[in-house]
């Protein structure tokens, strides 16, 4: 059990951090015994020989002999374990005293030290853990650092520090048991039929890209000759589509159903036609208005629901105030005849108050946390989290979207380069656990985009990697159930684990992961990792001898970094 001591102002964010870590912890109570104390200030007297991990960029009373100094402006880069991670707040580095081991470096300077005092380890880390986490959850990372799962790296560092002190851990990873990750397929319905658009800017753009852009893509080998012909044929058939003599080639809800082969997905529908919304600070705000009415997609929504999918709100003004949010939610519910629990803001318009607004309007989850211009981890995590200060709302961060990958005004990647980017993101999610939340716009299978092949390849890859597929509402409910688990009274030895778990059992179930550090010398520590399914019992006893461990070699904090050739394979 970890005892946590933080300032009053840090309690909310500390609680969210440990909700994501999901290991036995509580705010420090005098008289209770802990395996390790994590604190952001000087620990109280009377903690005996308990190991301590102290995070702070302030100079603390115990630092007097350390000679602290603050290097220049952020972001700082921290070289801690197997990852290099960004820090957006203040950093303190130390000049080591004798008998201390440097654990963490920043630009060659020591940003974390471990000393041993009468047998117990005291770790001093020179940044504000919960300040960093708050910044990530509230403001997110700049697009340049999108590829860094910074929040997951903070969890990884704390886990590694605890293990390097020789303390075992049990936790509930953010992925259902038996799966490597969760896949959440989502579609923003910005457009429905090409017929809805007459000859407005959308159609002018379509014709230009279909007739001329296709040639450029053909020359760059990003389109085949057949695809180019498909785009030309689509452009030339437009009058026939308007006359009702040809199928409207932008309406492809059913095709998504076929490609997804029974995996549920979530569609975000815009509640009102011809409303661009208020306070939009992106260029051409008038273009944010949708050209379709919900009445025209009733049958599509019924079909989506029949195949296990979800219809949720693609909000216009819902991000701004509770009455707009309530009105848009009710409009979707009354037009579709089913409750609407989820939201993603059209064009990803959002501000720091939006989670509170959506929470007050009764939404269960939001999935706006993502980038328009790139792909990656805006909040530094691929886990569903609770925005600070809300009562019920959960946030499902979105990492991968088609327009950001392919549009020339965003990343503008070729199919091959986009695939490399997508697999990098999936590798990271597989490493840390969590959700690959994917946004493929409903129009993207059709001419002139023709981004169907990368989407099919992505679904194949997610299946190959052993992902659990869930619609956004189911995925967030899985995390809500995991949040309800309360792990206490753990006792872990190399042979046996005992832990008390309060909370509901749910499907797909979760894993109890036990980490047993094995004393070793040298740069690489060995951790035995046991994954055991949890079947809902409150008093869990695990005989580790009856389970097979994965021996993971991890680079413990403080170990010199090895070249790739030297690094053992985990
Ligand atoms: Zn949209």
mmCIF file with all atom_site columns, C-alpha atoms in Angstrom, residues 105-295:
data_model
loop_
_atom_site.group_PDB
_atom_site.id
_atom_site.type_symbol
_atom_site.label_atom_id
_atom_site.label_alt_id
_atom_site.label_comp_id
_atom_site.label_asym_id
_atom_site.label_entity_id
_atom_site.label_seq_id
_atom_site.pdbx_PDB_ins_code
_atom_site.Cartn_x
_atom_site.Cartn_y
_atom_site.Cartn_z
_atom_site.occupancy
_atom_site.B_iso_or_equiv
_atom_site.pdbx_formal_charge
_atom_site.auth_seq_id
_atom_site.auth_comp_id
_atom_site.auth_asym_id
_atom_site.auth_atom_id
_atom_site.pdbx_PDB_model_num
ATOM 1   C CA . UNK A 1 105 ? 18.839  12.819  -15.485 1.00 0.00 ? 105 UNK A CA 1
ATOM 2   C CA . UNK A 1 106 ? 17.887  15.909  -17.427 1.00 0.00 ? 106 UNK A CA 1
ATOM 3   C CA . UNK A 1 107 ? 20.380  17.174  -20.005 1.00 0.00 ? 107 UNK A CA 1
ATOM 4   C CA . UNK A 1 108 ? 23.126  15.309  -18.160 1.00 0.00 ? 108 UNK A CA 1
ATOM 5   C CA . UNK A 1 109 ? 22.236  16.818  -14.778 1.00 0.00 ? 109 UNK A CA 1
ATOM 6   C CA . UNK A 1 110 ? 20.884  14.839  -11.867 1.00 0.00 ? 110 UNK A CA 1
ATOM 7   C CA . UNK A 1 111 ? 17.146  15.364  -11.465 1.00 0.00 ? 111 UNK A CA 1
ATOM 8   C CA . UNK A 1 112 ? 16.563  12.437  -9.121  1.00 0.00 ? 112 UNK A CA 1
ATOM 9   C CA . UNK A 1 113 ? 18.674  10.836  -6.397  1.00 0.00 ? 113 UNK A CA 1
ATOM 10  C CA . UNK A 1 114 ? 18.363  7.865   -4.092  1.00 0.00 ? 114 UNK A CA 1
ATOM 11  C CA . UNK A 1 115 ? 20.020  7.696   -0.708  1.00 0.00 ? 115 UNK A CA 1
ATOM 12  C CA . UNK A 1 116 ? 19.908  4.875   1.792   1.00 0.00 ? 116 UNK A CA 1
ATOM 13  C CA . UNK A 1 117 ? 19.455  5.871   5.396   1.00 0.00 ? 117 UNK A CA 1
ATOM 14  C CA . UNK A 1 118 ? 19.512  3.104   7.990   1.00 0.00 ? 118 UNK A CA 1
ATOM 15  C CA . UNK A 1 119 ? 18.344  0.550   5.462   1.00 0.00 ? 119 UNK A CA 1
ATOM 16  C CA . UNK A 1 120 ? 15.463  2.471   3.921   1.00 0.00 ? 120 UNK A CA 1
ATOM 17  C CA . UNK A 1 121 ? 15.556  4.150   0.525   1.00 0.00 ? 121 UNK A CA 1
ATOM 18  C CA . UNK A 1 122 ? 14.773  7.832   0.140   1.00 0.00 ? 122 UNK A CA 1
ATOM 19  C CA . UNK A 1 123 ? 14.207  8.976   -3.426  1.00 0.00 ? 123 UNK A CA 1
ATOM 20  C CA . UNK A 1 124 ? 14.237  12.683  -4.225  1.00 0.00 ? 124 UNK A CA 1
ATOM 21  C CA . UNK A 1 125 ? 12.799  13.700  -7.626  1.00 0.00 ? 125 UNK A CA 1
ATOM 22  C CA . UNK A 1 126 ? 13.119  17.336  -8.719  1.00 0.00 ? 126 UNK A CA 1
ATOM 23  C CA . UNK A 1 127 ? 9.797   18.035  -10.402 1.00 0.00 ? 127 UNK A CA 1
ATOM 24  C CA . UNK A 1 128 ? 6.168   18.499  -9.378  1.00 0.00 ? 128 UNK A CA 1
ATOM 25  C CA . UNK A 1 129 ? 4.449   15.261  -10.319 1.00 0.00 ? 129 UNK A CA 1
ATOM 26  C CA . UNK A 1 130 ? 0.895   16.444  -9.750  1.00 0.00 ? 130 UNK A CA 1
ATOM 27  C CA . UNK A 1 131 ? 1.529   19.838  -11.341 1.00 0.00 ? 131 UNK A CA 1
ATOM 28  C CA . UNK A 1 132 ? 2.632   17.964  -14.468 1.00 0.00 ? 132 UNK A CA 1
ATOM 29  C CA . UNK A 1 133 ? -0.403  15.667  -14.366 1.00 0.00 ? 133 UNK A CA 1
ATOM 30  C CA . UNK A 1 134 ? -2.798  18.588  -13.878 1.00 0.00 ? 134 UNK A CA 1
ATOM 31  C CA . UNK A 1 135 ? -1.289  20.423  -16.828 1.00 0.00 ? 135 UNK A CA 1
ATOM 32  C CA . UNK A 1 136 ? -1.729  17.322  -19.022 1.00 0.00 ? 136 UNK A CA 1
ATOM 33  C CA . UNK A 1 137 ? -5.329  16.659  -17.972 1.00 0.00 ? 137 UNK A CA 1
ATOM 34  C CA . UNK A 1 138 ? -6.496  20.273  -18.170 1.00 0.00 ? 138 UNK A CA 1
ATOM 35  C CA . UNK A 1 139 ? -4.473  21.867  -20.989 1.00 0.00 ? 139 UNK A CA 1
ATOM 36  C CA . UNK A 1 140 ? -2.900  18.927  -22.812 1.00 0.00 ? 140 UNK A CA 1
ATOM 37  C CA . UNK A 1 141 ? 0.428   18.792  -24.609 1.00 0.00 ? 141 UNK A CA 1
ATOM 38  C CA . UNK A 1 142 ? 1.494   20.968  -27.534 1.00 0.00 ? 142 UNK A CA 1
ATOM 39  C CA . UNK A 1 143 ? 1.171   19.134  -30.886 1.00 0.00 ? 143 UNK A CA 1
ATOM 40  C CA . UNK A 1 144 ? 4.990   18.851  -31.178 1.00 0.00 ? 144 UNK A CA 1
ATOM 41  C CA . UNK A 1 145 ? 4.984   16.407  -28.251 1.00 0.00 ? 145 UNK A CA 1
ATOM 42  C CA . UNK A 1 146 ? 1.852   14.525  -29.368 1.00 0.00 ? 146 UNK A CA 1
ATOM 43  C CA . UNK A 1 147 ? 3.748   11.242  -29.710 1.00 0.00 ? 147 UNK A CA 1
ATOM 44  C CA . UNK A 1 148 ? 4.748   11.226  -26.016 1.00 0.00 ? 148 UNK A CA 1
ATOM 45  C CA . UNK A 1 149 ? 2.381   9.440   -23.636 1.00 0.00 ? 149 UNK A CA 1
ATOM 46  C CA . UNK A 1 150 ? 3.680   11.746  -20.884 1.00 0.00 ? 150 UNK A CA 1
ATOM 47  C CA . UNK A 1 151 ? 1.116   10.855  -18.222 1.00 0.00 ? 151 UNK A CA 1
ATOM 48  C CA . UNK A 1 152 ? 1.674   7.133   -18.759 1.00 0.00 ? 152 UNK A CA 1
ATOM 49  C CA . UNK A 1 153 ? 5.416   7.806   -18.496 1.00 0.00 ? 153 UNK A CA 1
ATOM 50  C CA . UNK A 1 154 ? 4.908   9.447   -15.093 1.00 0.00 ? 154 UNK A CA 1
ATOM 51  C CA . UNK A 1 155 ? 3.056   6.316   -13.937 1.00 0.00 ? 155 UNK A CA 1
ATOM 52  C CA . UNK A 1 156 ? 5.798   4.135   -15.417 1.00 0.00 ? 156 UNK A CA 1
ATOM 53  C CA . UNK A 1 157 ? 8.509   6.126   -13.646 1.00 0.00 ? 157 UNK A CA 1
ATOM 54  C CA . UNK A 1 158 ? 6.801   5.918   -10.253 1.00 0.00 ? 158 UNK A CA 1
ATOM 55  C CA . UNK A 1 159 ? 6.225   2.180   -10.736 1.00 0.00 ? 159 UNK A CA 1
ATOM 56  C CA . UNK A 1 160 ? 9.895   1.697   -11.660 1.00 0.00 ? 160 UNK A CA 1
ATOM 57  C CA . UNK A 1 161 ? 11.066  3.757   -8.670  1.00 0.00 ? 161 UNK A CA 1
ATOM 58  C CA . UNK A 1 162 ? 8.982   1.633   -6.292  1.00 0.00 ? 162 UNK A CA 1
ATOM 59  C CA . UNK A 1 163 ? 10.250  -1.607  -7.850  1.00 0.00 ? 163 UNK A CA 1
ATOM 60  C CA . UNK A 1 164 ? 13.839  -0.350  -7.752  1.00 0.00 ? 164 UNK A CA 1
ATOM 61  C CA . UNK A 1 165 ? 13.414  0.064   -3.976  1.00 0.00 ? 165 UNK A CA 1
ATOM 62  C CA . UNK A 1 166 ? 12.656  -3.679  -3.897  1.00 0.00 ? 166 UNK A CA 1
ATOM 63  C CA . UNK A 1 167 ? 8.942   -3.158  -3.160  1.00 0.00 ? 167 UNK A CA 1
ATOM 64  C CA . UNK A 1 168 ? 6.464   -5.425  -5.023  1.00 0.00 ? 168 UNK A CA 1
ATOM 65  C CA . UNK A 1 169 ? 3.259   -4.026  -6.512  1.00 0.00 ? 169 UNK A CA 1
ATOM 66  C CA . UNK A 1 170 ? -0.173  -5.190  -7.574  1.00 0.00 ? 170 UNK A CA 1
ATOM 67  C CA . UNK A 1 171 ? -2.285  -3.210  -10.023 1.00 0.00 ? 171 UNK A CA 1
ATOM 68  C CA . UNK A 1 172 ? -5.252  -3.451  -12.377 1.00 0.00 ? 172 UNK A CA 1
ATOM 69  C CA . UNK A 1 173 ? -3.987  -2.603  -15.889 1.00 0.00 ? 173 UNK A CA 1
ATOM 70  C CA . UNK A 1 174 ? -6.188  -0.453  -18.162 1.00 0.00 ? 174 UNK A CA 1
ATOM 71  C CA . UNK A 1 175 ? -6.932  -3.309  -20.590 1.00 0.00 ? 175 UNK A CA 1
ATOM 72  C CA . UNK A 1 176 ? -9.476  -6.142  -20.225 1.00 0.00 ? 176 UNK A CA 1
ATOM 73  C CA . UNK A 1 177 ? -8.051  -9.555  -19.352 1.00 0.00 ? 177 UNK A CA 1
ATOM 74  C CA . UNK A 1 178 ? -6.932  -11.594 -22.339 1.00 0.00 ? 178 UNK A CA 1
ATOM 75  C CA . UNK A 1 179 ? -6.579  -8.579  -24.643 1.00 0.00 ? 179 UNK A CA 1
ATOM 76  C CA . UNK A 1 180 ? -3.577  -6.442  -25.536 1.00 0.00 ? 180 UNK A CA 1
ATOM 77  C CA . UNK A 1 181 ? -5.481  -3.158  -25.853 1.00 0.00 ? 181 UNK A CA 1
ATOM 78  C CA . UNK A 1 182 ? -8.935  -1.742  -26.473 1.00 0.00 ? 182 UNK A CA 1
ATOM 79  C CA . UNK A 1 183 ? -10.023 -0.503  -29.899 1.00 0.00 ? 183 UNK A CA 1
ATOM 80  C CA . UNK A 1 184 ? -12.743 2.115   -30.197 1.00 0.00 ? 184 UNK A CA 1
ATOM 81  C CA . UNK A 1 185 ? -13.874 2.886   -33.755 1.00 0.00 ? 185 UNK A CA 1
ATOM 82  C CA . UNK A 1 186 ? -15.643 6.231   -34.117 1.00 0.00 ? 186 UNK A CA 1
ATOM 83  C CA . UNK A 1 187 ? -17.055 8.303   -36.973 1.00 0.00 ? 187 UNK A CA 1
ATOM 84  C CA . UNK A 1 188 ? -17.898 11.996  -36.990 1.00 0.00 ? 188 UNK A CA 1
ATOM 85  C CA . UNK A 1 189 ? -20.841 12.579  -39.310 1.00 0.00 ? 189 UNK A CA 1
ATOM 86  C CA . UNK A 1 190 ? -19.886 16.003  -40.672 1.00 0.00 ? 190 UNK A CA 1
ATOM 87  C CA . UNK A 1 191 ? -21.433 15.268  -44.075 1.00 0.00 ? 191 UNK A CA 1
ATOM 88  C CA . UNK A 1 192 ? -24.103 12.795  -45.157 1.00 0.00 ? 192 UNK A CA 1
ATOM 89  C CA . UNK A 1 193 ? -25.011 13.022  -48.860 1.00 0.00 ? 193 UNK A CA 1
ATOM 90  C CA . UNK A 1 194 ? -23.106 14.948  -51.509 1.00 0.00 ? 194 UNK A CA 1
ATOM 91  C CA . UNK A 1 195 ? -26.572 15.947  -52.769 1.00 0.00 ? 195 UNK A CA 1
ATOM 92  C CA . UNK A 1 196 ? -27.068 18.073  -49.631 1.00 0.00 ? 196 UNK A CA 1
ATOM 93  C CA . UNK A 1 197 ? -24.454 20.547  -50.808 1.00 0.00 ? 197 UNK A CA 1
ATOM 94  C CA . UNK A 1 198 ? -25.572 22.083  -54.130 1.00 0.00 ? 198 UNK A CA 1
ATOM 95  C CA . UNK A 1 199 ? -22.514 23.931  -55.428 1.00 0.00 ? 199 UNK A CA 1
ATOM 96  C CA . UNK A 1 200 ? -21.129 25.327  -52.178 1.00 0.00 ? 200 UNK A CA 1
ATOM 97  C CA . UNK A 1 201 ? -17.454 25.473  -51.070 1.00 0.00 ? 201 UNK A CA 1
ATOM 98  C CA . UNK A 1 202 ? -17.580 21.784  -50.050 1.00 0.00 ? 202 UNK A CA 1
ATOM 99  C CA . UNK A 1 203 ? -18.467 20.718  -53.598 1.00 0.00 ? 203 UNK A CA 1
ATOM 100 C CA . UNK A 1 204 ? -16.007 23.118  -55.198 1.00 0.00 ? 204 UNK A CA 1
ATOM 101 C CA . UNK A 1 205 ? -13.299 21.615  -52.990 1.00 0.00 ? 205 UNK A CA 1
ATOM 102 C CA . UNK A 1 206 ? -14.503 18.092  -53.810 1.00 0.00 ? 206 UNK A CA 1
ATOM 103 C CA . UNK A 1 207 ? -14.401 18.709  -57.585 1.00 0.00 ? 207 UNK A CA 1
ATOM 104 C CA . UNK A 1 208 ? -10.975 20.305  -57.421 1.00 0.00 ? 208 UNK A CA 1
ATOM 105 C CA . UNK A 1 209 ? -9.483  17.482  -55.374 1.00 0.00 ? 209 UNK A CA 1
ATOM 106 C CA . UNK A 1 210 ? -11.274 14.738  -57.352 1.00 0.00 ? 210 UNK A CA 1
ATOM 107 C CA . UNK A 1 211 ? -10.282 16.053  -60.799 1.00 0.00 ? 211 UNK A CA 1
ATOM 108 C CA . UNK A 1 212 ? -6.862  17.647  -60.192 1.00 0.00 ? 212 UNK A CA 1
ATOM 109 C CA . UNK A 1 213 ? -5.747  16.541  -56.720 1.00 0.00 ? 213 UNK A CA 1
ATOM 110 C CA . UNK A 1 214 ? -6.175  12.912  -57.800 1.00 0.00 ? 214 UNK A CA 1
ATOM 111 C CA . UNK A 1 215 ? -3.625  13.411  -60.587 1.00 0.00 ? 215 UNK A CA 1
ATOM 112 C CA . UNK A 1 216 ? -1.121  14.777  -58.095 1.00 0.00 ? 216 UNK A CA 1
ATOM 113 C CA . UNK A 1 217 ? -1.765  11.821  -55.779 1.00 0.00 ? 217 UNK A CA 1
ATOM 114 C CA . UNK A 1 218 ? -1.400  9.451   -58.762 1.00 0.00 ? 218 UNK A CA 1
ATOM 115 C CA . UNK A 1 219 ? 1.984   10.969  -59.673 1.00 0.00 ? 219 UNK A CA 1
ATOM 116 C CA . UNK A 1 220 ? 3.129   10.531  -56.075 1.00 0.00 ? 220 UNK A CA 1
ATOM 117 C CA . UNK A 1 221 ? 1.861   6.931   -56.191 1.00 0.00 ? 221 UNK A CA 1
ATOM 118 C CA . UNK A 1 222 ? -0.580  7.668   -53.382 1.00 0.00 ? 222 UNK A CA 1
ATOM 119 C CA . UNK A 1 223 ? -3.493  6.625   -55.631 1.00 0.00 ? 223 UNK A CA 1
ATOM 120 C CA . UNK A 1 224 ? -3.664  3.837   -58.191 1.00 0.00 ? 224 UNK A CA 1
ATOM 121 C CA . UNK A 1 225 ? -4.852  4.537   -61.722 1.00 0.00 ? 225 UNK A CA 1
ATOM 122 C CA . UNK A 1 226 ? -8.096  2.739   -60.870 1.00 0.00 ? 226 UNK A CA 1
ATOM 123 C CA . UNK A 1 227 ? -8.692  4.967   -57.840 1.00 0.00 ? 227 UNK A CA 1
ATOM 124 C CA . UNK A 1 228 ? -7.978  8.049   -59.941 1.00 0.00 ? 228 UNK A CA 1
ATOM 125 C CA . UNK A 1 229 ? -10.568 6.888   -62.485 1.00 0.00 ? 229 UNK A CA 1
ATOM 126 C CA . UNK A 1 230 ? -13.026 6.260   -59.625 1.00 0.00 ? 230 UNK A CA 1
ATOM 127 C CA . UNK A 1 231 ? -12.608 9.874   -58.495 1.00 0.00 ? 231 UNK A CA 1
ATOM 128 C CA . UNK A 1 232 ? -13.044 11.247  -62.013 1.00 0.00 ? 232 UNK A CA 1
ATOM 129 C CA . UNK A 1 233 ? -16.121 9.087   -62.596 1.00 0.00 ? 233 UNK A CA 1
ATOM 130 C CA . UNK A 1 234 ? -17.586 10.269  -59.279 1.00 0.00 ? 234 UNK A CA 1
ATOM 131 C CA . UNK A 1 235 ? -17.005 13.934  -60.169 1.00 0.00 ? 235 UNK A CA 1
ATOM 132 C CA . UNK A 1 236 ? -18.540 13.511  -63.620 1.00 0.00 ? 236 UNK A CA 1
ATOM 133 C CA . UNK A 1 237 ? -21.535 11.608  -62.231 1.00 0.00 ? 237 UNK A CA 1
ATOM 134 C CA . UNK A 1 238 ? -22.482 14.445  -59.891 1.00 0.00 ? 238 UNK A CA 1
ATOM 135 C CA . UNK A 1 239 ? -25.312 15.795  -62.128 1.00 0.00 ? 239 UNK A CA 1
ATOM 136 C CA . UNK A 1 240 ? -26.801 12.277  -62.291 1.00 0.00 ? 240 UNK A CA 1
ATOM 137 C CA . UNK A 1 241 ? -26.645 12.002  -58.490 1.00 0.00 ? 241 UNK A CA 1
ATOM 138 C CA . UNK A 1 242 ? -28.554 15.278  -58.243 1.00 0.00 ? 242 UNK A CA 1
ATOM 139 C CA . UNK A 1 243 ? -31.142 14.007  -60.722 1.00 0.00 ? 243 UNK A CA 1
ATOM 140 C CA . UNK A 1 244 ? -31.586 10.873  -58.615 1.00 0.00 ? 244 UNK A CA 1
ATOM 141 C CA . UNK A 1 245 ? -30.289 8.631   -61.410 1.00 0.00 ? 245 UNK A CA 1
ATOM 142 C CA . UNK A 1 246 ? -27.149 7.582   -59.526 1.00 0.00 ? 246 UNK A CA 1
ATOM 143 C CA . UNK A 1 247 ? -26.581 6.491   -55.908 1.00 0.00 ? 247 UNK A CA 1
ATOM 144 C CA . UNK A 1 248 ? -25.278 9.246   -53.612 1.00 0.00 ? 248 UNK A CA 1
ATOM 145 C CA . UNK A 1 249 ? -21.698 7.993   -53.221 1.00 0.00 ? 249 UNK A CA 1
ATOM 146 C CA . UNK A 1 250 ? -21.070 9.843   -49.933 1.00 0.00 ? 250 UNK A CA 1
ATOM 147 C CA . UNK A 1 251 ? -23.720 7.852   -48.027 1.00 0.00 ? 251 UNK A CA 1
ATOM 148 C CA . UNK A 1 252 ? -21.692 4.880   -46.838 1.00 0.00 ? 252 UNK A CA 1
ATOM 149 C CA . UNK A 1 253 ? -23.015 3.999   -43.369 1.00 0.00 ? 253 UNK A CA 1
ATOM 150 C CA . UNK A 1 254 ? -23.687 0.417   -44.524 1.00 0.00 ? 254 UNK A CA 1
ATOM 151 C CA . UNK A 1 255 ? -20.224 0.067   -45.991 1.00 0.00 ? 255 UNK A CA 1
ATOM 152 C CA . UNK A 1 256 ? -18.718 0.913   -42.572 1.00 0.00 ? 256 UNK A CA 1
ATOM 153 C CA . UNK A 1 257 ? -20.889 -1.866  -41.152 1.00 0.00 ? 257 UNK A CA 1
ATOM 154 C CA . UNK A 1 258 ? -19.406 -4.316  -43.673 1.00 0.00 ? 258 UNK A CA 1
ATOM 155 C CA . UNK A 1 259 ? -15.785 -3.227  -43.158 1.00 0.00 ? 259 UNK A CA 1
ATOM 156 C CA . UNK A 1 260 ? -16.091 -3.401  -39.378 1.00 0.00 ? 260 UNK A CA 1
ATOM 157 C CA . UNK A 1 261 ? -17.234 -7.052  -39.558 1.00 0.00 ? 261 UNK A CA 1
ATOM 158 C CA . UNK A 1 262 ? -19.470 -6.947  -36.502 1.00 0.00 ? 262 UNK A CA 1
ATOM 159 C CA . UNK A 1 263 ? -17.237 -4.729  -34.329 1.00 0.00 ? 263 UNK A CA 1
ATOM 160 C CA . UNK A 1 264 ? -19.422 -2.044  -32.764 1.00 0.00 ? 264 UNK A CA 1
ATOM 161 C CA . UNK A 1 265 ? -18.621 1.585   -33.565 1.00 0.00 ? 265 UNK A CA 1
ATOM 162 C CA . UNK A 1 266 ? -19.829 5.032   -32.535 1.00 0.00 ? 266 UNK A CA 1
ATOM 163 C CA . UNK A 1 267 ? -21.239 7.704   -34.856 1.00 0.00 ? 267 UNK A CA 1
ATOM 164 C CA . UNK A 1 268 ? -21.373 11.333  -33.734 1.00 0.00 ? 268 UNK A CA 1
ATOM 165 C CA . UNK A 1 269 ? -24.305 13.192  -35.368 1.00 0.00 ? 269 UNK A CA 1
ATOM 166 C CA . UNK A 1 270 ? -24.711 16.965  -35.624 1.00 0.00 ? 270 UNK A CA 1
ATOM 167 C CA . UNK A 1 271 ? -28.055 17.976  -34.047 1.00 0.00 ? 271 UNK A CA 1
ATOM 168 C CA . UNK A 1 272 ? -29.062 20.942  -36.239 1.00 0.00 ? 272 UNK A CA 1
ATOM 169 C CA . UNK A 1 273 ? -28.732 21.773  -39.915 1.00 0.00 ? 273 UNK A CA 1
ATOM 170 C CA . UNK A 1 274 ? -27.213 25.110  -41.028 1.00 0.00 ? 274 UNK A CA 1
ATOM 171 C CA . UNK A 1 275 ? -25.875 26.136  -37.611 1.00 0.00 ? 275 UNK A CA 1
ATOM 172 C CA . UNK A 1 276 ? -22.156 26.949  -37.511 1.00 0.00 ? 276 UNK A CA 1
ATOM 173 C CA . UNK A 1 277 ? -22.220 27.594  -33.755 1.00 0.00 ? 277 UNK A CA 1
ATOM 174 C CA . UNK A 1 278 ? -20.826 30.374  -31.609 1.00 0.00 ? 278 UNK A CA 1
ATOM 175 C CA . UNK A 1 279 ? -17.299 31.373  -30.555 1.00 0.00 ? 279 UNK A CA 1
ATOM 176 C CA . UNK A 1 280 ? -15.473 29.327  -33.194 1.00 0.00 ? 280 UNK A CA 1
ATOM 177 C CA . UNK A 1 281 ? -11.929 30.649  -33.467 1.00 0.00 ? 281 UNK A CA 1
ATOM 178 C CA . UNK A 1 282 ? -10.809 28.501  -36.422 1.00 0.00 ? 282 UNK A CA 1
ATOM 179 C CA . UNK A 1 283 ? -10.713 29.944  -39.978 1.00 0.00 ? 283 UNK A CA 1
ATOM 180 C CA . UNK A 1 284 ? -14.015 30.048  -41.956 1.00 0.00 ? 284 UNK A CA 1
ATOM 181 C CA . UNK A 1 285 ? -16.298 29.424  -38.949 1.00 0.00 ? 285 UNK A CA 1
ATOM 182 C CA . UNK A 1 286 ? -19.352 29.593  -41.270 1.00 0.00 ? 286 UNK A CA 1
ATOM 183 C CA . UNK A 1 287 ? -18.202 26.306  -42.847 1.00 0.00 ? 287 UNK A CA 1
ATOM 184 C CA . UNK A 1 288 ? -18.803 24.514  -39.566 1.00 0.00 ? 288 UNK A CA 1
ATOM 185 C CA . UNK A 1 289 ? -22.565 24.341  -40.320 1.00 0.00 ? 289 UNK A CA 1
ATOM 186 C CA . UNK A 1 290 ? -23.847 20.892  -41.331 1.00 0.00 ? 290 UNK A CA 1
ATOM 187 C CA . UNK A 1 291 ? -25.905 20.505  -44.502 1.00 0.00 ? 291 UNK A CA 1
ATOM 188 C CA . UNK A 1 292 ? -27.958 17.533  -43.295 1.00 0.00 ? 292 UNK A CA 1
ATOM 189 C CA . UNK A 1 293 ? -30.907 17.230  -40.982 1.00 0.00 ? 293 UNK A CA 1
ATOM 190 C CA . UNK A 1 294 ? -31.272 14.451  -38.422 1.00 0.00 ? 294 UNK A CA 1
ATOM 191 C CA . UNK A 1 295 ? -34.591 13.512  -40.033 1.00 0.00 ? 295 UNK A CA 1
#
